[in-house]
Amino acid sequence: MNARILDTTLRDGEQTPGVSLTPDEKLRMALKLDELGVDVIEAGSAITSIGEREGIKKITSEGLSTEICSFARAVKVDVDAALECDVDSVHLVIPTSDLHIKYKLKKTRETVKDLAIESTQYAVDHGLLVELSAEDSTRSDIDYLTQVFKEGIDAGAKRICACDTVGMLTPEKAYEFYGHLSKLDAPLSVHCHNDFGLAVANSLSGLRAGASQAHVTVNGIGERAGNASLEELVVSLYSLYGVKTNIKIGMLYEISKMASRLTNVPLQPNKAIVGENAFAHESGIHADGVIKKAETYEPITPELVGHKRRFVMGKHIGSGLLKKRLEEMGLRVDDEKLNQIFTRVKALGDKGKCVTDVDLQAIAEDVLGIVAEKVVELEELTIVSGNKITPTASVRLNINNNEVLEAGIGIGPVDAAIVAVKKSIADFADIELEQYHVDAITGGTDALIDVIVKLKHEDQIVTARSTQPDIINASVEAYLSGINKILSDKKDIKKIKEGDL
């Protein structure tokens, strides 16, 4: 059995509150979805706006191998807008529950059925493939719903879709509901919403019951609690049911990150399959098991979906993982030193701290009696900032006994200080600030500020941290700490030490 995938990230997914994609962003996402291997891309609702039609036209002009579809209500003006965009098909939607018919449409059942049939015939006569879809179908009278679908098929609809619009199904009800509709003379789609967290489970039940296509969105985005998640559904089909799709599973993490960036909808860390913690381990028992054989605590490998495994240092860490991490950092320790490092990492974890690689390096070097060599030291920092004054910073650095003075401006005092430091080291190291994160650890105006930075130099990325009452000093100290870590690891450090700046 093969299951087809209709991706509606660009239509139902874009209905996520606060999400609005430009035509170019829609095109970028569509190109990636085509590469991923979805069978149908619902590119939007052509009737919505001029910009929406522009986005759909950009997609259809690319000549993608994927079927390009537009959402349409059961009215001719919607179908005409879709035709203008040169789509392959329309997802023609008509409400079928008495709740929608009476209170939203204010029509009769017969009138609504006639609209569905007329619109289907009109779209088919104009060369469009029609997927006739019943909105709020799971709260509809089953006999009426069946009749609408039967007459729609007779009018030329090639596929039918039953939408669980407010996520009211359970897996048991989904199996019975979609099983009944799968006996009709057209391929059936499941379209499930996640109001009770059951969208993927209900979609799987619908496919098991005889449906052949599922409507999904990347990361499960969509109105309210979202839609069935593409990555969760596809990997569940593959790993748990042995059902194939045309999806390139190894691209799932990549497209998840892309969708999150374009929509500005952050991904929860514990999101199944693609979350940053999906393959992260801290517990000593779990980490030890994964190191020995990944299957002990991972149902699938991270590589399957293009993800990476990572181990987190914290109070749950085991000594085996700690020793392995130290060895990866080039540090060899005996049992006594390992136990000392282990105790200090646990103590930090008990205080609620996440132990970064930089923290671990510092702890290990302290325990081993290794003093990290500071190539760059801050001698003086001056900040000028105020109302209608461009924030300016001047720094005096000691770079291996050579004094360097530099100044910088920025959008704020922290930015100005970082700019000044970066200019000071620009002659011998191009170090980019990849991430900057700040937290107030304690309350009040004298709160301790915890600054974490991630720096990149060539192919090396390091994390550094500083905790101080002053955010500017903490930011500069964290930045310099990361710089020193990078420079001390470089083979060309001799040039710096000899004053060849």
Coordinates of N, CA, C and O in Angstrom, one line a residue, residues 195-316:
D195 N -7.2 19.8 17.4 CA -7.8 20.4 18.6 C -7.6 19.6 19.8 O -7.5 20.1 20.9
F196 N -7.7 18.3 19.7 CA -7.5 17.4 20.8 C -6.2 16.6 20.8 O -6.0 15.6 21.5
G197 N -5.3 17.1 19.9 CA -4.0 16.4 19.8 C -4.0 15.1 19.1 O -3.1 14.3 19.2
L198 N -5.1 14.8 18.3 CA -5.3 13.5 17.7 C -5.2 13.5 16.2 O -5.6 12.5 15.5
A199 N -4.8 14.6 15.6 CA -4.8 14.7 14.1 C -4.0 13.6 13.4 O -4.5 13.0 12.4
V200 N -2.8 13.4 13.9 CA -2.0 12.3 13.2 C -2.6 10.9 13.5 O -2.7 10.1 12.5
A201 N -3.0 10.7 14.7 CA -3.6 9.4 15.0 C -4.9 9.2 14.2 O -5.1 8.1 13.6
N202 N -5.7 10.2 14.1 CA -6.9 10.0 13.3 C -6.6 9.9 11.8 O -7.3 9.1 11.1
S203 N -5.6 10.6 11.3 CA -5.2 10.4 9.9 C -4.7 9.0 9.6 O -5.1 8.4 8.6
L204 N -4.0 8.5 10.5 CA -3.5 7.1 10.4 C -4.6 6.1 10.4 O -4.7 5.2 9.6
S205 N -5.6 6.3 11.3 CA -6.8 5.4 11.3 C -7.6 5.5 10.0 O -8.1 4.5 9.5
G206 N -7.7 6.8 9.5 CA -8.4 6.9 8.2 C -7.7 6.2 7.1 O -8.4 5.6 6.2
L207 N -6.4 6.3 7.0 CA -5.7 5.6 6.0 C -5.8 4.1 6.1 O -5.9 3.4 5.1
R208 N -5.7 3.6 7.3 CA -5.9 2.2 7.6 C -7.3 1.7 7.1 O -7.5 0.6 6.7
A209 N -8.3 2.6 7.3 CA -9.7 2.2 6.9 C -10.0 2.3 5.5 O -11.1 1.9 5.0
G210 N -9.0 2.8 4.6 CA -9.3 2.8 3.2 C -9.1 4.1 2.5 O -9.1 4.1 1.2
A211 N -8.8 5.1 3.2 CA -8.5 6.4 2.5 C -7.1 6.2 1.9 O -6.2 5.5 2.3
S212 N -6.9 7.0 0.8 CA -5.6 6.8 0.1 C -4.7 8.1 0.1 O -3.6 8.0 -0.3
Q213 N -5.2 9.2 0.7 CA -4.5 10.4 0.7 C -4.7 11.1 2.0 O -5.8 11.2 2.5
A214 N -3.6 11.8 2.5 CA -3.8 12.6 3.8 C -3.4 14.0 3.5 O -2.4 14.3 2.8
H215 N -4.1 14.9 4.1 CA -3.8 16.4 4.0 C -3.0 16.7 5.3 O -3.4 16.4 6.4
V216 N -1.9 17.3 5.1 CA -0.9 17.6 6.2 C -0.3 19.0 6.0 O -0.4 19.6 5.0
T217 N 0.4 19.4 7.1 CA 1.2 20.6 7.0 C 2.5 20.4 7.7 O 2.6 19.5 8.6
V218 N 3.6 21.1 7.2 CA 4.9 20.9 7.8 C 4.8 21.5 9.2 O 4.3 22.5 9.5
N219 N 5.3 20.7 10.2 CA 5.4 21.1 11.6 C 4.0 21.1 12.2 O 3.8 21.5 13.4
G220 N 2.9 20.7 11.4 CA 1.6 20.6 12.0 C 1.0 22.0 12.2 O 0.0 22.2 13.0
I221 N 1.5 23.0 11.5 CA 0.9 24.4 11.7 C -0.5 24.5 11.1 O -0.8 23.7 10.3
G222 N -1.2 25.5 11.5 CA -2.5 25.7 11.0 C -3.4 26.4 12.1 O -2.9 26.8 13.1
E223 N -4.6 26.6 11.7 CA -5.5 27.4 12.6 C -5.6 26.7 14.0 O -5.5 25.4 14.1
R224 N -5.8 27.5 15.0 CA -6.0 27.0 16.4 C -4.8 26.0 16.8 O -3.7 26.5 16.8
A225 N -5.1 24.7 17.0 CA -4.1 23.8 17.4 C -3.4 23.2 16.2 O -2.5 22.3 16.4
G226 N -3.7 23.6 15.0 CA -3.0 23.1 13.8 C -3.6 21.9 13.1 O -4.7 21.5 13.5
N227 N -2.9 21.4 12.1 CA -3.3 20.3 11.3 C -2.4 19.1 11.6 O -1.5 19.1 12.4
A228 N -2.7 18.0 10.9 CA -1.9 16.8 11.0 C -0.5 17.1 10.5 O -0.3 17.8 9.5
S229 N 0.5 16.7 11.3 CA 1.9 17.0 11.0 C 2.4 16.1 9.9 O 2.4 14.9 10.0
L230 N 3.0 16.7 8.8 CA 3.5 15.9 7.7 C 4.6 15.0 8.2 O 4.6 13.8 7.9
E231 N 5.6 15.5 9.0 CA 6.7 14.6 9.4 C 6.3 13.5 10.3 O 6.8 12.4 10.2
E232 N 5.4 13.8 11.2 CA 4.9 12.7 12.1 C 4.1 11.6 11.4 O 4.3 10.4 11.6
L233 N 3.3 12.1 10.5 CA 2.5 11.1 9.8 C 3.3 10.2 8.8 O 3.2 9.0 8.9
V234 N 4.2 10.9 8.1 CA 5.0 10.1 7.1 C 6.0 9.1 7.8 O 6.1 8.0 7.4
V235 N 6.6 9.6 8.9 CA 7.5 8.7 9.6 C 6.8 7.6 10.3 O 7.3 6.4 10.4
S236 N 5.6 7.8 10.8 CA 4.8 6.8 11.5 C 4.3 5.8 10.4 O 4.4 4.6 10.7
L237 N 3.9 6.2 9.3 CA 3.6 5.3 8.2 C 4.7 4.4 7.8 O 4.6 3.2 7.7
Y238 N 5.9 5.0 7.7 CA 7.1 4.3 7.3 C 7.6 3.3 8.3 O 7.9 2.1 8.1
S239 N 7.7 3.8 9.6 CA 8.3 3.0 10.6 C 7.4 2.1 11.4 O 7.8 1.0 11.8
L240 N 6.1 2.5 11.5 CA 5.2 1.7 12.4 C 4.2 0.8 11.5 O 3.8 -0.2 12.0
Y241 N 3.9 1.3 10.3 CA 2.9 0.6 9.5 C 3.5 -0.1 8.2 O 2.8 -0.8 7.5
G242 N 4.8 0.3 7.9 CA 5.4 -0.3 6.7 C 4.7 0.3 5.4 O 4.7 -0.4 4.4
V243 N 4.1 1.5 5.5 CA 3.4 2.0 4.4 C 4.3 3.1 3.7 O 4.9 4.0 4.4
K244 N 4.5 3.0 2.4 CA 5.4 3.9 1.7 C 4.6 5.2 1.2 O 3.4 5.1 1.0
T245 N 5.4 6.2 1.1 CA 4.9 7.5 0.5 C 6.0 7.9 -0.5 O 7.1 7.3 -0.6
N246 N 5.8 8.9 -1.3 CA 6.8 9.5 -2.2 C 7.7 10.5 -1.5 O 8.6 11.1 -2.1
I247 N 7.6 10.6 -0.2 CA 8.4 11.6 0.6 C 9.8 11.2 0.8 O 10.1 10.0 1.2
K248 N 10.8 12.1 0.5 CA 12.2 11.8 0.8 C 12.4 12.1 2.3 O 12.6 13.3 2.7
I249 N 12.3 11.1 3.1 CA 12.3 11.2 4.6 C 13.5 11.9 5.1 O 13.4 12.7 6.1
G250 N 14.6 11.8 4.4 CA 15.9 12.4 4.9 C 15.8 13.9 4.8 O 16.7 14.6 5.3
M251 N 14.8 14.5 4.2 CA 14.7 16.0 4.1 C 13.8 16.6 5.1 O 13.6 17.8 5.2
L252 N 13.2 15.8 6.0 CA 12.1 16.3 6.8 C 12.6 17.3 7.8 O 12.0 18.3 8.1
Y253 N 13.8 17.1 8.4 CA 14.3 18.1 9.4 C 14.6 19.4 8.7 O 14.3 20.5 9.2
E254 N 15.2 19.3 7.5 CA 15.6 20.5 6.7 C 14.3 21.3 6.4 O 14.3 22.5 6.5
I255 N 13.3 20.7 5.9 CA 12.1 21.4 5.5 C 11.3 21.9 6.7 O 10.7 23.0 6.7
S256 N 11.4 21.2 7.8 CA 10.8 21.7 9.1 C 11.5 23.0 9.5 O 10.8 24.0 9.9
K257 N 12.8 23.1 9.5 CA 13.5 24.3 9.9 C 13.2 25.4 8.9 O 13.0 26.6 9.3
M258 N 13.1 25.1 7.6 CA 12.8 26.1 6.6 C 11.4 26.7 6.9 O 11.2 28.0 6.9
A259 N 10.4 25.9 7.1 CA 9.0 26.3 7.4 C 9.0 27.2 8.7 O 8.3 28.2 8.7
S260 N 9.7 26.8 9.7 CA 9.8 27.6 10.9 C 10.3 29.0 10.7 O 9.8 30.0 11.2
R261 N 11.4 29.0 9.8 CA 12.0 30.4 9.5 C 11.1 31.2 8.7 O 10.9 32.4 9.0
L262 N 10.4 30.7 7.7 CA 9.6 31.5 6.8 C 8.3 32.0 7.5 O 7.8 33.1 7.2
T263 N 7.8 31.1 8.4 CA 6.5 31.5 9.0 C 6.7 32.2 10.4 O 5.8 32.7 10.9
N264 N 8.0 32.2 10.9 CA 8.3 32.8 12.2 C 7.5 32.1 13.3 O 7.2 32.7 14.3
V265 N 7.2 30.8 13.1 CA 6.5 30.0 14.1 C 7.6 29.1 14.7 O 8.1 28.1 14.1
P266 N 8.0 29.4 16.0 CA 9.1 28.5 16.6 C 8.6 27.1 16.8 O 7.5 26.8 17.0
L267 N 9.6 26.2 16.7 CA 9.3 24.8 16.9 C 9.5 24.4 18.3 O 10.6 24.7 18.9
Q268 N 8.6 23.8 19.0 CA 8.8 23.4 20.4 C 9.9 22.4 20.4 O 10.0 21.5 19.6
P269 N 10.8 22.5 21.4 CA 12.0 21.6 21.5 C 11.6 20.1 21.5 O 12.3 19.3 20.9
N270 N 10.5 19.7 22.1 CA 10.1 18.3 22.2 C 9.2 17.9 21.1 O 8.6 16.8 21.2
K271 N 9.1 18.6 20.0 CA 8.3 18.2 18.9 C 8.8 16.9 18.3 O 10.0 16.7 18.1
A272 N 7.9 15.9 18.1 CA 8.3 14.6 17.6 C 9.0 14.7 16.3 O 8.7 15.6 15.5
I273 N 10.0 13.9 16.0 CA 10.7 13.8 14.7 C 11.7 14.9 14.5 O 12.8 14.7 14.1
V274 N 11.2 16.2 14.6 CA 12.1 17.3 14.1 C 12.4 18.3 15.2 O 13.2 19.2 14.9
G275 N 11.9 18.1 16.4 CA 12.3 19.0 17.5 C 13.7 18.9 17.9 O 14.4 17.8 17.7
E276 N 14.3 19.9 18.5 CA 15.7 19.9 18.8 C 16.0 18.9 19.9 O 17.2 18.4 20.0
N277 N 15.0 18.5 20.7 CA 15.3 17.5 21.7 C 14.8 16.1 21.3 O 14.9 15.1 22.1
A278 N 14.4 15.9 20.0 CA 13.9 14.6 19.5 C 14.9 13.5 19.6 O 14.6 12.4 19.8
F279 N 16.2 13.9 19.5 CA 17.3 12.9 19.6 C 18.3 13.4 20.6 O 19.5 13.2 20.4
A280 N 17.9 14.1 21.6 CA 18.8 14.6 22.7 C 18.7 13.8 23.9 O 17.6 13.3 24.3
H281 N 19.8 13.5 24.5 CA 19.9 12.6 25.7 C 20.7 13.3 26.8 O 21.8 13.8 26.6
E282 N 20.1 13.2 28.0 CA 20.9 13.7 29.2 C 21.0 12.6 30.2 O 22.0 12.4 30.9
S283 N 19.9 11.9 30.5 CA 19.9 10.9 31.5 C 21.0 9.9 31.3 O 21.3 9.4 30.2
G284 N 21.7 9.6 32.4 CA 22.9 8.7 32.3 C 22.5 7.4 31.8 O 23.3 6.8 30.9
I285 N 21.4 6.8 32.2 CA 21.0 5.4 31.8 C 20.7 5.5 30.3 O 21.2 4.6 29.5
H286 N 20.0 6.5 29.9 CA 19.6 6.6 28.4 C 20.8 6.8 27.6 O 21.0 6.2 26.5
A287 N 21.6 7.8 28.0 CA 22.8 8.1 27.2 C 23.7 6.9 27.0 O 24.3 6.7 26.0
D288 N 23.9 6.2 28.1 CA 24.8 5.1 28.1 C 24.3 4.0 27.2 O 25.0 3.4 26.4
G289 N 23.0 3.8 27.2 CA 22.4 2.8 26.3 C 22.5 3.2 24.8 O 22.8 2.4 24.0
V290 N 22.3 4.5 24.5 CA 22.4 5.0 23.2 C 23.8 4.9 22.6 O 24.0 4.5 21.5
I291 N 24.8 5.2 23.5 CA 26.2 5.1 23.1 C 26.5 3.6 22.7 O 27.2 3.3 21.7
K292 N 26.0 2.7 23.5 CA 26.3 1.3 23.3 C 25.5 0.7 22.1 O 26.0 0.0 21.2
K293 N 24.2 1.1 22.0 CA 23.4 0.7 20.8 C 22.2 1.7 20.7 O 21.4 1.7 21.6
A294 N 22.2 2.5 19.7 CA 21.2 3.6 19.6 C 19.8 3.1 19.8 O 18.9 3.8 20.3
E295 N 19.4 1.9 19.3 CA 18.1 1.4 19.3 C 17.5 1.3 20.8 O 16.3 1.2 21.0
T296 N 18.4 1.3 21.8 CA 17.9 1.1 23.1 C 17.0 2.2 23.6 O 16.0 2.0 24.3
Y297 N 17.3 3.5 23.1 CA 16.4 4.6 23.5 C 16.0 5.5 22.3 O 15.6 6.6 22.5
E298 N 16.2 5.0 21.1 CA 15.8 5.7 19.9 C 15.0 4.8 19.0 O 15.6 3.8 18.5
P299 N 13.7 5.1 18.7 CA 12.9 4.2 17.9 C 13.4 4.3 16.4 O 13.1 3.4 15.6
I300 N 13.9 5.5 16.0 CA 14.5 5.6 14.7 C 15.8 6.4 14.8 O 16.0 7.0 15.8
T301 N 16.6 6.3 13.8 CA 17.9 7.0 13.9 C 17.7 8.5 13.5 O 16.8 8.8 12.6
P302 N 18.4 9.4 14.0 CA 18.2 10.8 13.6 C 18.6 11.0 12.1 O 18.0 11.9 11.5
E303 N 19.5 10.2 11.6 CA 19.9 10.4 10.2 C 18.8 10.1 9.3 O 18.8 10.6 8.1
L304 N 17.8 9.2 9.7 CA 16.7 8.9 8.8 C 15.9 10.1 8.4 O 15.5 10.2 7.2
V305 N 15.8 11.1 9.3 CA 15.0 12.3 8.9 C 15.9 13.5 8.7 O 15.5 14.7 8.7
G306 N 17.3 13.3 8.6 CA 18.2 14.4 8.4 C 18.5 15.2 9.7 O 19.0 16.3 9.6
H307 N 18.3 14.6 10.8 CA 18.5 15.2 12.1 C 19.9 14.8 12.7 O 20.6 14.0 12.0
K308 N 20.2 15.2 13.9 CA 21.5 14.8 14.5 C 21.2 14.5 16.0 O 20.4 15.1 16.6
R309 N 21.9 13.5 16.5 CA 21.9 13.1 17.9 C 22.8 14.1 18.7 O 23.8 14.5 18.2
R310 N 22.3 14.4 19.9 CA 23.2 15.2 20.7 C 23.0 14.8 22.2 O 22.0 14.3 22.6
F311 N 24.1 15.0 23.0 CA 24.1 14.7 24.4 C 24.1 15.9 25.2 O 24.9 16.8 24.9
V312 N 23.3 16.0 26.2 CA 23.2 17.3 27.0 C 23.9 17.0 28.4 O 23.6 16.0 29.0
M313 N 24.7 18.0 28.8 CA 25.3 17.9 30.1 C 24.4 18.5 31.1 O 24.0 19.7 31.0
G314 N 24.1 17.8 32.2 CA 23.2 18.3 33.2 C 23.2 17.4 34.4 O 24.1 16.5 34.5
K315 N 22.3 17.6 35.3 CA 22.3 16.8 36.6 C 22.0 15.3 36.4 O 22.3 14.5 37.2
H316 N 21.4 15.0 35.2 CA 21.0 13.6 34.9 C 22.1 12.8 34.2 O 22.0 11.7 33.9

